[in-house]
CSV table of C-alpha atoms in Angstrom, one decimal:
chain,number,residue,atom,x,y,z
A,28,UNK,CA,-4.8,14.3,-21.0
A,29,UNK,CA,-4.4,18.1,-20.6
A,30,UNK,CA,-0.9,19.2,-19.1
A,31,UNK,CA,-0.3,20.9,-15.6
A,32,UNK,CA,3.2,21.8,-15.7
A,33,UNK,CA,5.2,21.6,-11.4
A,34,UNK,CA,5.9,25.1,-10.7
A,35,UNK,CA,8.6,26.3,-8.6
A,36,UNK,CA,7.7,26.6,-5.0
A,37,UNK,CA,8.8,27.9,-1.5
A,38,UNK,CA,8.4,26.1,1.9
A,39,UNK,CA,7.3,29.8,3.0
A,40,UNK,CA,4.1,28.8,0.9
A,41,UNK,CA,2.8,25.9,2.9
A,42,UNK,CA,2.0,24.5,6.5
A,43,UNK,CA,0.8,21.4,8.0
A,44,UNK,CA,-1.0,21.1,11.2
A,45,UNK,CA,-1.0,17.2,12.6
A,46,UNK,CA,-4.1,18.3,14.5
A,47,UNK,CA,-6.5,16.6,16.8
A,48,UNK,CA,-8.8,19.4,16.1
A,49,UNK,CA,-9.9,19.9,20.1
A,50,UNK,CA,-11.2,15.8,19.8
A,51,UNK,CA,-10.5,13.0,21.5
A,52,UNK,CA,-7.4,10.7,19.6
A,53,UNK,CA,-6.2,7.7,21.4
A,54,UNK,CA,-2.7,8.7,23.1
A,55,UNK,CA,-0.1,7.8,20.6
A,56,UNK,CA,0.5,4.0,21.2
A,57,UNK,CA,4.6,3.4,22.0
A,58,UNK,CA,4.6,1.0,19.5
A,59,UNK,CA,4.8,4.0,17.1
A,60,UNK,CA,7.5,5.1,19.3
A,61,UNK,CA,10.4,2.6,19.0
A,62,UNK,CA,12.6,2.0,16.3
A,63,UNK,CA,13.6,-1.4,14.8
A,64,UNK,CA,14.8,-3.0,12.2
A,65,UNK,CA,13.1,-3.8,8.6
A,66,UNK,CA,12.9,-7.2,9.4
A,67,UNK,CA,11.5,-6.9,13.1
A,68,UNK,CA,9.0,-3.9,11.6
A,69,UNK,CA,7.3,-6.8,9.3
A,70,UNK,CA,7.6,-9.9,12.0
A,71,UNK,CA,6.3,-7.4,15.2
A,72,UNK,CA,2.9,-5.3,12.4
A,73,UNK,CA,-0.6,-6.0,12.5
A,74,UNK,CA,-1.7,-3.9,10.0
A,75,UNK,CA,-5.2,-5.5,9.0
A,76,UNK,CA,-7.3,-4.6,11.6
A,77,UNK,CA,-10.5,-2.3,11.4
A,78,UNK,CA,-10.5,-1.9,7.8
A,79,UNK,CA,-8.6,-1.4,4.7
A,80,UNK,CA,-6.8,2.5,5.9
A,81,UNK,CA,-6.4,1.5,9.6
A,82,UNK,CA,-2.5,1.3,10.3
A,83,UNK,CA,-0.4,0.1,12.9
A,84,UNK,CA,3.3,-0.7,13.9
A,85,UNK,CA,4.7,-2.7,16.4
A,86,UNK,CA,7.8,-3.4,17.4
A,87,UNK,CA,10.9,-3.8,19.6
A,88,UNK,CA,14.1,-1.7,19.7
A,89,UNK,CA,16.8,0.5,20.8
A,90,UNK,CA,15.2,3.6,21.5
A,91,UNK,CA,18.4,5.3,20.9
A,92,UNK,CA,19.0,4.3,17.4
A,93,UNK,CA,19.6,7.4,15.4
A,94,UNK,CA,19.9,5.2,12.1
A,95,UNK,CA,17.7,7.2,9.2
A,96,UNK,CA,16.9,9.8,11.0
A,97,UNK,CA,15.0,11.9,8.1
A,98,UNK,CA,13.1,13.8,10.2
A,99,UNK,CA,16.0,15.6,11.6
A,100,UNK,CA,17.9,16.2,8.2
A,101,UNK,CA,18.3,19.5,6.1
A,102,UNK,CA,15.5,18.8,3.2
A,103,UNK,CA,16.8,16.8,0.3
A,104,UNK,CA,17.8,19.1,-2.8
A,105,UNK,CA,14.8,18.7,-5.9
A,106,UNK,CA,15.2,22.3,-6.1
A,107,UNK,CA,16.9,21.7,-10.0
A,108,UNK,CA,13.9,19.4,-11.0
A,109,UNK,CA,10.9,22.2,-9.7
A,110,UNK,CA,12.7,24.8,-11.0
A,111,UNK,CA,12.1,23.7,-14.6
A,112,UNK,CA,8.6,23.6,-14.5
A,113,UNK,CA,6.3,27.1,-14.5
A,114,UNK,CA,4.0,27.6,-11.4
A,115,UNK,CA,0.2,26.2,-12.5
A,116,UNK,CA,-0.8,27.6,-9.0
A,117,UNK,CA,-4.2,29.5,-9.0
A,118,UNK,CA,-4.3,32.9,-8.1
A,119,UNK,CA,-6.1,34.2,-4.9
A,120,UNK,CA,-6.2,33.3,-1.3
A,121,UNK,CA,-4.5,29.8,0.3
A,122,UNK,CA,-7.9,28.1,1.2
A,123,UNK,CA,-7.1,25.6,4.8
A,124,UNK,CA,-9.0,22.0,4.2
A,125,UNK,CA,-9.4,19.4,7.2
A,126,UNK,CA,-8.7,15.5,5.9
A,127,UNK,CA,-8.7,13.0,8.4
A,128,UNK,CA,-7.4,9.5,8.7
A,129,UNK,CA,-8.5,6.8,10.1
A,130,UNK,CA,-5.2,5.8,12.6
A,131,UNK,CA,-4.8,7.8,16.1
A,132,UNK,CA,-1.5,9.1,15.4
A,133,UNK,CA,0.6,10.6,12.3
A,134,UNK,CA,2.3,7.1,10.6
A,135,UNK,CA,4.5,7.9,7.6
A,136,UNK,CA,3.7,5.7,5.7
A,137,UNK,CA,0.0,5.6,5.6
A,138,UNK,CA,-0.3,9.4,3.5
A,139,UNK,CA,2.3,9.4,1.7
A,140,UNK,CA,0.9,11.4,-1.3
A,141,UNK,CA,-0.2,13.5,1.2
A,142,UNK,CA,3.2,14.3,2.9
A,143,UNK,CA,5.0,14.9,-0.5
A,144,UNK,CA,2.3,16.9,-1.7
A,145,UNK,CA,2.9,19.2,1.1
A,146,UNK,CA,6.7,19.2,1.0
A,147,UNK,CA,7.4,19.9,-2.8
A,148,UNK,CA,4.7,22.2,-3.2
A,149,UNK,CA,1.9,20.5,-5.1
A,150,UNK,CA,-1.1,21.4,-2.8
A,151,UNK,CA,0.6,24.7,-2.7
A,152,UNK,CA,0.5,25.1,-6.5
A,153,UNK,CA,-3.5,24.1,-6.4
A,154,UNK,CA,-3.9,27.3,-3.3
A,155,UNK,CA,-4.5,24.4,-0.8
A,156,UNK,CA,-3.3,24.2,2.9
A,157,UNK,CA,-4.1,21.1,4.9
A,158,UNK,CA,-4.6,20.2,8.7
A,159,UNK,CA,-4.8,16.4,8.8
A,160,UNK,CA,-7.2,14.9,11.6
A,161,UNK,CA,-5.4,11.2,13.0
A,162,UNK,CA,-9.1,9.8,13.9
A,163,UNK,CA,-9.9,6.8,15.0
A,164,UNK,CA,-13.6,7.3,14.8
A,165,UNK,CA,-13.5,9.1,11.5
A,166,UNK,CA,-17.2,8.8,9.9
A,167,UNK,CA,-18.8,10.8,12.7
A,168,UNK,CA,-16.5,13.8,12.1
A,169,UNK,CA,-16.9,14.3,8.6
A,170,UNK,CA,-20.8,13.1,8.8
A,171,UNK,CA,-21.0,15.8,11.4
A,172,UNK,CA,-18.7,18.6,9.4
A,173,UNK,CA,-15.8,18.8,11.5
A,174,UNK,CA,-13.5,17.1,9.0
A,175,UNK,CA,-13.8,18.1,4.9
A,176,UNK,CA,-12.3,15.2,3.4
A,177,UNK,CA,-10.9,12.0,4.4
A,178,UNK,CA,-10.1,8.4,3.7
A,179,UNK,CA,-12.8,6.3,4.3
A,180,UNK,CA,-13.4,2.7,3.5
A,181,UNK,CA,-16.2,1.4,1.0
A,182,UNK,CA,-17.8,-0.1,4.5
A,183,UNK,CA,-18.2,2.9,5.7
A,184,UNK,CA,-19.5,4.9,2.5
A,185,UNK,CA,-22.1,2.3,2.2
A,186,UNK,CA,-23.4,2.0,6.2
A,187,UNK,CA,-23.4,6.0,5.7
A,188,UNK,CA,-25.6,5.3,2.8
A,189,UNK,CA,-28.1,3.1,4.7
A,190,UNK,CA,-28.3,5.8,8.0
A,191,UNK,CA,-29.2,8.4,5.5
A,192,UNK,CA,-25.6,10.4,5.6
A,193,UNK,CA,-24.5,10.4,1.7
A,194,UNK,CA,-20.9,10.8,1.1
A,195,UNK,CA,-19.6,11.0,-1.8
A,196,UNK,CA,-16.6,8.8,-3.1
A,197,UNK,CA,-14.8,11.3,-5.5
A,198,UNK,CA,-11.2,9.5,-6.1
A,199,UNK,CA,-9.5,6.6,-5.3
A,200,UNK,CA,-5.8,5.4,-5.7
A,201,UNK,CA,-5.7,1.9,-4.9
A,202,UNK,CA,-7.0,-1.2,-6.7
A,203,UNK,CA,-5.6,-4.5,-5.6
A,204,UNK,CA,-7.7,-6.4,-2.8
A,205,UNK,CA,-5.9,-5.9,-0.1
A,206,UNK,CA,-7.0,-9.0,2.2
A,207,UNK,CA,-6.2,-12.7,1.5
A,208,UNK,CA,-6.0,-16.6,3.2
A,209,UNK,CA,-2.7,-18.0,2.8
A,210,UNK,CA,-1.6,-21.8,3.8
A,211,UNK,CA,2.0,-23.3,4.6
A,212,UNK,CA,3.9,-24.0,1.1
A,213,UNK,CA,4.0,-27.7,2.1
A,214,UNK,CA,0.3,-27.9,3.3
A,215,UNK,CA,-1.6,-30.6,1.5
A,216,UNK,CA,-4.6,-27.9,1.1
A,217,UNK,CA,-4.7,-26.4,-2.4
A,218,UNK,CA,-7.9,-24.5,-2.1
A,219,UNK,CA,-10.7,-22.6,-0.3
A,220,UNK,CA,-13.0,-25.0,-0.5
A,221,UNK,CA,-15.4,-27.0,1.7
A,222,UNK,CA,-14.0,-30.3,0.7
A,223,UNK,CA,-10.8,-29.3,2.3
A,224,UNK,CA,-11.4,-27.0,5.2
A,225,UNK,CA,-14.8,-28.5,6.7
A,226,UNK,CA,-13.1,-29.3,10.5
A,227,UNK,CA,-10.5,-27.3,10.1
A,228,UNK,CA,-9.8,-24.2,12.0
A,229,UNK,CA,-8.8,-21.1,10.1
A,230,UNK,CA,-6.7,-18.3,12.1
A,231,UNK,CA,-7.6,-14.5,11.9
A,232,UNK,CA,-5.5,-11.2,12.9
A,233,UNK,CA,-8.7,-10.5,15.3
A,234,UNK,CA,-12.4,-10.5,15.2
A,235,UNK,CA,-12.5,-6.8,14.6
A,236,UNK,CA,-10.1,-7.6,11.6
A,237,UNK,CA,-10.5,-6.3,8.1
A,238,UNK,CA,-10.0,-9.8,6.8
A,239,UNK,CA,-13.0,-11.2,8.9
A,240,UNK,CA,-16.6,-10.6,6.9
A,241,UNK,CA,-14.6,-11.6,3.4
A,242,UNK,CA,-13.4,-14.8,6.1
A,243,UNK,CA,-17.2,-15.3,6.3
A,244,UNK,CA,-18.4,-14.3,3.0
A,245,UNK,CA,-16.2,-17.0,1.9
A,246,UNK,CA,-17.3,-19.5,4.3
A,247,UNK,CA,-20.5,-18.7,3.7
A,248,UNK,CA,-20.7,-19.4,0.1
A,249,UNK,CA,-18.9,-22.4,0.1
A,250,UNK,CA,-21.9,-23.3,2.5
A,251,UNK,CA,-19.3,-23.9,5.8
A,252,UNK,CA,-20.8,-22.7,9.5
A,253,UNK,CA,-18.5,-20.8,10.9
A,254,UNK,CA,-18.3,-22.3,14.8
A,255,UNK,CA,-19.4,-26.0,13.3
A,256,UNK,CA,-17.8,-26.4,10.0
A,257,UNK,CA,-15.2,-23.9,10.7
A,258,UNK,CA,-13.7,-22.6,13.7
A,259,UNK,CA,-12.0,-18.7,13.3
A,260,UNK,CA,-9.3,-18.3,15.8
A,261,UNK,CA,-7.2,-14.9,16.7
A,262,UNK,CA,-3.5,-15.3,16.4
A,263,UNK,CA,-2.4,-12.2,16.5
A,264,UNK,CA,-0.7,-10.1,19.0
A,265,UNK,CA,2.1,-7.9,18.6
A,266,UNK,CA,4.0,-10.2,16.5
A,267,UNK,CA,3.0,-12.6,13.9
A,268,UNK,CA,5.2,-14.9,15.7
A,269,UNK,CA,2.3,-16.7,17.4
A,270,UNK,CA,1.0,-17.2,14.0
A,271,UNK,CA,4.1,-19.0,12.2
A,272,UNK,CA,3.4,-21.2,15.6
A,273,UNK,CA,0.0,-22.3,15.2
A,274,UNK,CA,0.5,-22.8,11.3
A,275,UNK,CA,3.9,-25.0,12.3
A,276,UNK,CA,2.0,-27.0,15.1
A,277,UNK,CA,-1.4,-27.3,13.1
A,278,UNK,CA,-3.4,-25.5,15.4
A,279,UNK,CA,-4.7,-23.4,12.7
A,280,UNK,CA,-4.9,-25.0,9.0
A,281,UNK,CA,-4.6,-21.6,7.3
A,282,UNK,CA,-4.4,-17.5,8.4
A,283,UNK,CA,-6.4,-15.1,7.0
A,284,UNK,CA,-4.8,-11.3,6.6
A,285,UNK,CA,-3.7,-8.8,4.9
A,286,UNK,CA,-0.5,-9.0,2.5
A,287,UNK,CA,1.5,-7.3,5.4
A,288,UNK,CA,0.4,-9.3,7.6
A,289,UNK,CA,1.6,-12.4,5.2
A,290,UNK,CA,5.1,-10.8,4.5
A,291,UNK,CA,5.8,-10.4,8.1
A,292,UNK,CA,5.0,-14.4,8.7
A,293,UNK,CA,7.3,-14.8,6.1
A,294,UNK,CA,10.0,-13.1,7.6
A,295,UNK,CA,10.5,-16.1,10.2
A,296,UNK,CA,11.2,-18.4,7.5
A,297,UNK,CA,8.0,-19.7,6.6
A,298,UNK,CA,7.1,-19.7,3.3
A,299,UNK,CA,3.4,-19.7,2.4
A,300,UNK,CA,1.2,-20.0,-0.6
A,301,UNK,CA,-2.3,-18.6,-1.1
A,302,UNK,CA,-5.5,-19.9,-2.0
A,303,UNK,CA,-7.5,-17.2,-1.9
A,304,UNK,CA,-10.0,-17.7,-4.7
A,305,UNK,CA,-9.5,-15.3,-7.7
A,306,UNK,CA,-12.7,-13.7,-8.0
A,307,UNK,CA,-11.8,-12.3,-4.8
A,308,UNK,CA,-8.3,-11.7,-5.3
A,309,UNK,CA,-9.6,-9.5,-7.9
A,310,UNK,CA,-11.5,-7.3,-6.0
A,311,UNK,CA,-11.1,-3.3,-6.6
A,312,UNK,CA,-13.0,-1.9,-4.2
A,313,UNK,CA,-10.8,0.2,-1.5
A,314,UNK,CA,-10.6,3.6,0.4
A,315,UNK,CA,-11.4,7.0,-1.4
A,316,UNK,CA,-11.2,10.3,-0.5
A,317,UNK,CA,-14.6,11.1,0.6
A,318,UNK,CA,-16.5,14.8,1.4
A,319,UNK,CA,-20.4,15.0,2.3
A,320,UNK,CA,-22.6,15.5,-0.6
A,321,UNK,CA,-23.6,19.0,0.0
A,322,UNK,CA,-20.1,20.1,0.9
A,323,UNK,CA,-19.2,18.9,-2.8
A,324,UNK,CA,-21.8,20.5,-4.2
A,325,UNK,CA,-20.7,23.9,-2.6
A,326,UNK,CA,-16.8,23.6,-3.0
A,327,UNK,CA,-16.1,20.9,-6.2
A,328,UNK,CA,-13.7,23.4,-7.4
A,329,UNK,CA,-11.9,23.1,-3.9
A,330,UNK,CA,-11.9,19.2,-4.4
A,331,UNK,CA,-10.9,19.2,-7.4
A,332,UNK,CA,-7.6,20.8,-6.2
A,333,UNK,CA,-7.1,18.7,-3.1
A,334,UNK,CA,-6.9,15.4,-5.0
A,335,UNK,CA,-5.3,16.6,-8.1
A,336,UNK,CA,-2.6,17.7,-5.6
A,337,UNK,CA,-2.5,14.3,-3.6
A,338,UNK,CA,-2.3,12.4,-6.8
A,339,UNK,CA,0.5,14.5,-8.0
A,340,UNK,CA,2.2,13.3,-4.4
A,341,UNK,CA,1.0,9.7,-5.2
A,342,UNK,CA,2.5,10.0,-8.9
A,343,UNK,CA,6.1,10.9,-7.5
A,344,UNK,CA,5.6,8.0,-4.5
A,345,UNK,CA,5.4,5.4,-6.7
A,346,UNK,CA,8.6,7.1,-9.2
A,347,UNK,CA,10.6,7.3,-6.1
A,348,UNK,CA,9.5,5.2,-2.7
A,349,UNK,CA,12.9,6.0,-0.9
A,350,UNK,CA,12.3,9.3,-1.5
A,351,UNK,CA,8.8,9.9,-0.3
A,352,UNK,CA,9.6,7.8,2.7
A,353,UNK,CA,12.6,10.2,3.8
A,354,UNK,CA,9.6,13.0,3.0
A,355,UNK,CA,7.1,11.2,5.1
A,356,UNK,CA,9.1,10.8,8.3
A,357,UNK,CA,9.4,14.6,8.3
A,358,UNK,CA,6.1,15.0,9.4
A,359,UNK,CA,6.0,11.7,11.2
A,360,UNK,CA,9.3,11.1,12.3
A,361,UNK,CA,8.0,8.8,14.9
A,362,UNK,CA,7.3,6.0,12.2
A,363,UNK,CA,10.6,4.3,12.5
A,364,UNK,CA,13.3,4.1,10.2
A,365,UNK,CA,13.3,5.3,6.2
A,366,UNK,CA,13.6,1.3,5.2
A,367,UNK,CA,10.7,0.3,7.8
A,368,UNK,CA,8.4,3.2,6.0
A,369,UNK,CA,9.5,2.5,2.0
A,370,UNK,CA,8.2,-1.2,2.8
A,371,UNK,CA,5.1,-0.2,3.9
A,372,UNK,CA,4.0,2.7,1.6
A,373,UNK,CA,5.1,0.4,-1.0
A,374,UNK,CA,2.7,-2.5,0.5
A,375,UNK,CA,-0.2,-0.1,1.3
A,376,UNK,CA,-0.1,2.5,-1.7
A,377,UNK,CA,2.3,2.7,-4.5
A,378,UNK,CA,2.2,-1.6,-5.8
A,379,UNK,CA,-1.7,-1.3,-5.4
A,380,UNK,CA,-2.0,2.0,-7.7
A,381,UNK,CA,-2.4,-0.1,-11.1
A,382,UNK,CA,-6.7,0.3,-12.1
A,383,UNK,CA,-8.2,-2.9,-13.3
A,384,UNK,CA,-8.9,-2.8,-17.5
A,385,UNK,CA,-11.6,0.0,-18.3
A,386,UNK,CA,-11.0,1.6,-15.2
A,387,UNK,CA,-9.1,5.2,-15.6
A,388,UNK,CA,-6.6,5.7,-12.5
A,389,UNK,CA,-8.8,7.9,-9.2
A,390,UNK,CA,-12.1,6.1,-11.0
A,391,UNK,CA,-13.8,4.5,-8.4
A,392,UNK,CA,-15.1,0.9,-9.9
A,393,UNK,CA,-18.7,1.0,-9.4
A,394,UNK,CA,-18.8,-2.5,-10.6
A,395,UNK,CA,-16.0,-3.7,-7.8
A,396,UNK,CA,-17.4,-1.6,-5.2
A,397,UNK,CA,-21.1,-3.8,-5.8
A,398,UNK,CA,-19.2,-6.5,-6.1
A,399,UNK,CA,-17.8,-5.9,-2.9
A,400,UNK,CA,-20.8,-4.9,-1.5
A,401,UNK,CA,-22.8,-8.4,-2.4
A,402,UNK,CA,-20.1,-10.6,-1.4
A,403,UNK,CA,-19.9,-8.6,2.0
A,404,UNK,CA,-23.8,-9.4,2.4
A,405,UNK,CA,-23.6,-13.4,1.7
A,406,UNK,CA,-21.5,-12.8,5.0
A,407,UNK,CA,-23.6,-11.0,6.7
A,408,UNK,CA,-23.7,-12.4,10.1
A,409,UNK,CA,-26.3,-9.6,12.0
A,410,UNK,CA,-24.3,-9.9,14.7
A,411,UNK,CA,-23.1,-6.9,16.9
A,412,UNK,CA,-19.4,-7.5,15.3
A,413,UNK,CA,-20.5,-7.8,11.6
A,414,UNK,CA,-19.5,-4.3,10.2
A,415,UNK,CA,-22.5,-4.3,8.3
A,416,UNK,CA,-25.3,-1.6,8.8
A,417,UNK,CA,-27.5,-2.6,6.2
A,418,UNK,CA,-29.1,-6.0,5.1
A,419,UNK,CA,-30.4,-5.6,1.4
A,420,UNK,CA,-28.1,-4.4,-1.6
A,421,UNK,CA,-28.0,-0.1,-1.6
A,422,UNK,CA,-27.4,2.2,-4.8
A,423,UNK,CA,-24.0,3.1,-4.8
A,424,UNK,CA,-24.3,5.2,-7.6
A,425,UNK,CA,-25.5,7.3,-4.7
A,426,UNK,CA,-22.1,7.2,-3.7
A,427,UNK,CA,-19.9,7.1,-6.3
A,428,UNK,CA,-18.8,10.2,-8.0
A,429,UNK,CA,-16.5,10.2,-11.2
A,430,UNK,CA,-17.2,13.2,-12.9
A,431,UNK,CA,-14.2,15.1,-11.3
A,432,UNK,CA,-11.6,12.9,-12.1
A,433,UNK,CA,-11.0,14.0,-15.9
A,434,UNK,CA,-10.2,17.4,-14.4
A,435,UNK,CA,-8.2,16.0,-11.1
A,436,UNK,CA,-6.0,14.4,-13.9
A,437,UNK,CA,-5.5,17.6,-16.1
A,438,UNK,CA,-2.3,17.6,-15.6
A,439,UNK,CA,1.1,15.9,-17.4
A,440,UNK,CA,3.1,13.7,-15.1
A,441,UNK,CA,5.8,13.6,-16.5
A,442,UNK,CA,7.8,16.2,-14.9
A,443,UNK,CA,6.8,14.7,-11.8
A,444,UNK,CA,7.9,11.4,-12.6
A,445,UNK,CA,11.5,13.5,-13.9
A,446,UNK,CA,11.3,15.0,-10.3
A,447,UNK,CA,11.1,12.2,-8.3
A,448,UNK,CA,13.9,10.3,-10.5
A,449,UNK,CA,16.3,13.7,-9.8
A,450,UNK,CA,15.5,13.9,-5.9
A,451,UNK,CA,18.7,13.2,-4.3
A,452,UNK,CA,18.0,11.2,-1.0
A,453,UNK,CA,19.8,10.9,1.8
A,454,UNK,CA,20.1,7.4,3.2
């Protein structure tokens, strides 16, 4: 690996605009605007619905609580740890990217790379300024050019695929499957299996869920009919607490989520253990940074930059969580408290950055990603929820794009790990 030294930098040499680009974006919900405690941020989330990026917090509070309020504080000192390092910043003009997200209002914790990029310099140092697009409905816009880059789901690369809109998948951060089925610790069920959940019913966050088609991918295979076999029922609101419920009153046999949505059952007191079988639990595929193909083909160099600069952000996240929480809530103060956003980047990003074996970190697995892709289709319902737009197998070499990632990753990470260790937080 080649070595890209931090450079010193200057807030003078970067901006952010939390735009909504002249688009529709869903009012910011007031869950996002109440503050509350770690605990009751885990026990109030639903965080697994809509897909593997789409965020959410819920929660109860006093609205007054000024406890960890980052976004109002003078900026952390790191100025001994950048100074140390010589500028690697190419010469020439700032070039402004768009890069949207799939969540309808700035959340902390769900670009966290992004965030620290921008605040210590690291997009600066690759000429890059940013306006990041909060957008629900995210595939049309950068289908359609108004948004560059974005996160998008390996769903949505693929139904792009099938309608004849290639995007490319260029890098990818995250590797642990993020979805899962969990039972009581003291239920006599020990595994997904027909023997052992034909007549059972088998809760869900919602239909529109994340967790659903691998619900019924699972079912499937085991040869279960979902509605006969298997009922799926919803059991979550805006609290999990309905949940730990219907699991203590055996309305529901076992809950199907994501691992937030698991911690936050387990912060009423009930412990659970998971049966999710491993070939699933081993999944890689998960959101990358996606651009249209023939926007790549014009501007690689431009990519290039953008993700060696978020990974650079990602690299110092996972050093220093506390840190890159406080640095979040600067440009989404709104999130709730520096505790409430360290749990979550930590669930969502930095404990999910380890590749699986032969996979370089930003590779995006082809061999997960099909994996994916054909356990997804022996769930295939056809129904107008199934988030599938295609019924036979695609070419996802199509899709998937590794050649920039040896030059994304030029770059030594060591200083930035020696930065993020020296960052002096303030809570």
């Amino acid at each position: 690996m080649g070595s890209r030294s931090i450079g010193r930098h200057h807030q003078k040499q970067w901006r952010i605009t939390l735009t909504r680009r002249n688009l529709y974006v869903p009012g910011r919900p007031p869950m996002l605007t109440r503050r509350m405690s770690r605990r009751r941020a885990l026990q109030t989330s639903g965080l697994a619905a809509g897909g593997l990026a789409v965020l959410g917090v819920a929660g109860c509070g006093d609205d007054d609580d000024d406890q960890d309020e980052a976004g109002d504080e003078e900026r952390p000192s790191s100025e001994d740890a950048t100074a140390a390092a010589d500028s690697t910043a190419p010469a020439g003009d700032v070039e402004t990217i768009s890069f949207g997200f799939p969540f309808g209002a700035p959340f902390a914790a769900a670009l966290p790379d992004h965030f620290v990029a921008l605040d210590l310099g690291y997009f600066a140092e690759e000429g890059i300024d940013m306006e990041i697009a909060w957008q629900t409905a995210l595939l049309p816009l950068i289908t359609g050019g108004t948004v560059e880059y974005g996160r998008i789901t390996p769903v949505n690369f693929m139904n792009a695929l099938a309608s004849g809109q290639t995007l490319k998948a260029i890098f990818q951060s995250e590797y642990t499957f993020f979805f899962g089925v969990m039972v009581p610790e003291d239920s006599e069920i020990t595994e997904f299996s027909a023997d052992q959940l034909r007549g059972t019913t088998l809760g869900i966050t919602e239909f529109a869920g994340g967790e659903v088609p691998v619900v019924r991918a699972l079912l499937q295979r085991e040869g279960l009919v979902e509605g006969e076999d298997v009922e799926l029922f919803p059991t979550s609101g805006t609290s999990q607490q309905s949940t730990v419920d219907a699991l203590q009153t055996g309305s529901i046999a076992a809950f199907a989520g994501s691992y937030v949505d698991f911690a936050a059952i387990e912060t009423f007191g009930l412990p659970l253990r998971e049966i999710t079988p491993e070939d699933v639990r081993v999944l890689s595929a998960d959101d990358a940074i996606g651009v249209r193909a023939d926007y790549l083909g014009e501007n690689r160099d431009e990519a290039i930059r953008l993700c060696r600069g978020a990974a650079k952000g990602l690299i110092f996240a996972a050093e220093n969580p506390r840190a890159a929480a406080e640095i979040s809530l600067k440009y989404a103060p709104e999130s709730g408290t520096v505790d409430e956003v360290q749990e979550f980047l930590e669930i969502f990003r930095t404990r999910r950055i380890e590749p699986p074996e032969g996979i370089n970190f930003g590779e995006v697995p082809i061999d997960g990603w099909e994996g994916y892709m054909e356990f997804l289709l022996d769930g295939s319902t056809g129904r107008q929820d199934d988030p599938l737009a295609f019924d036979e197998p695609l070419d996802l070499t199509e899709v998937i794009d590794n050649s920039l990632v040896s030059e994304i990753m030029d770059f030594d990470p060591e200083p930035i790990r020696q930065q993020a260790r020296d960052y002096e937080t303030q809570s």
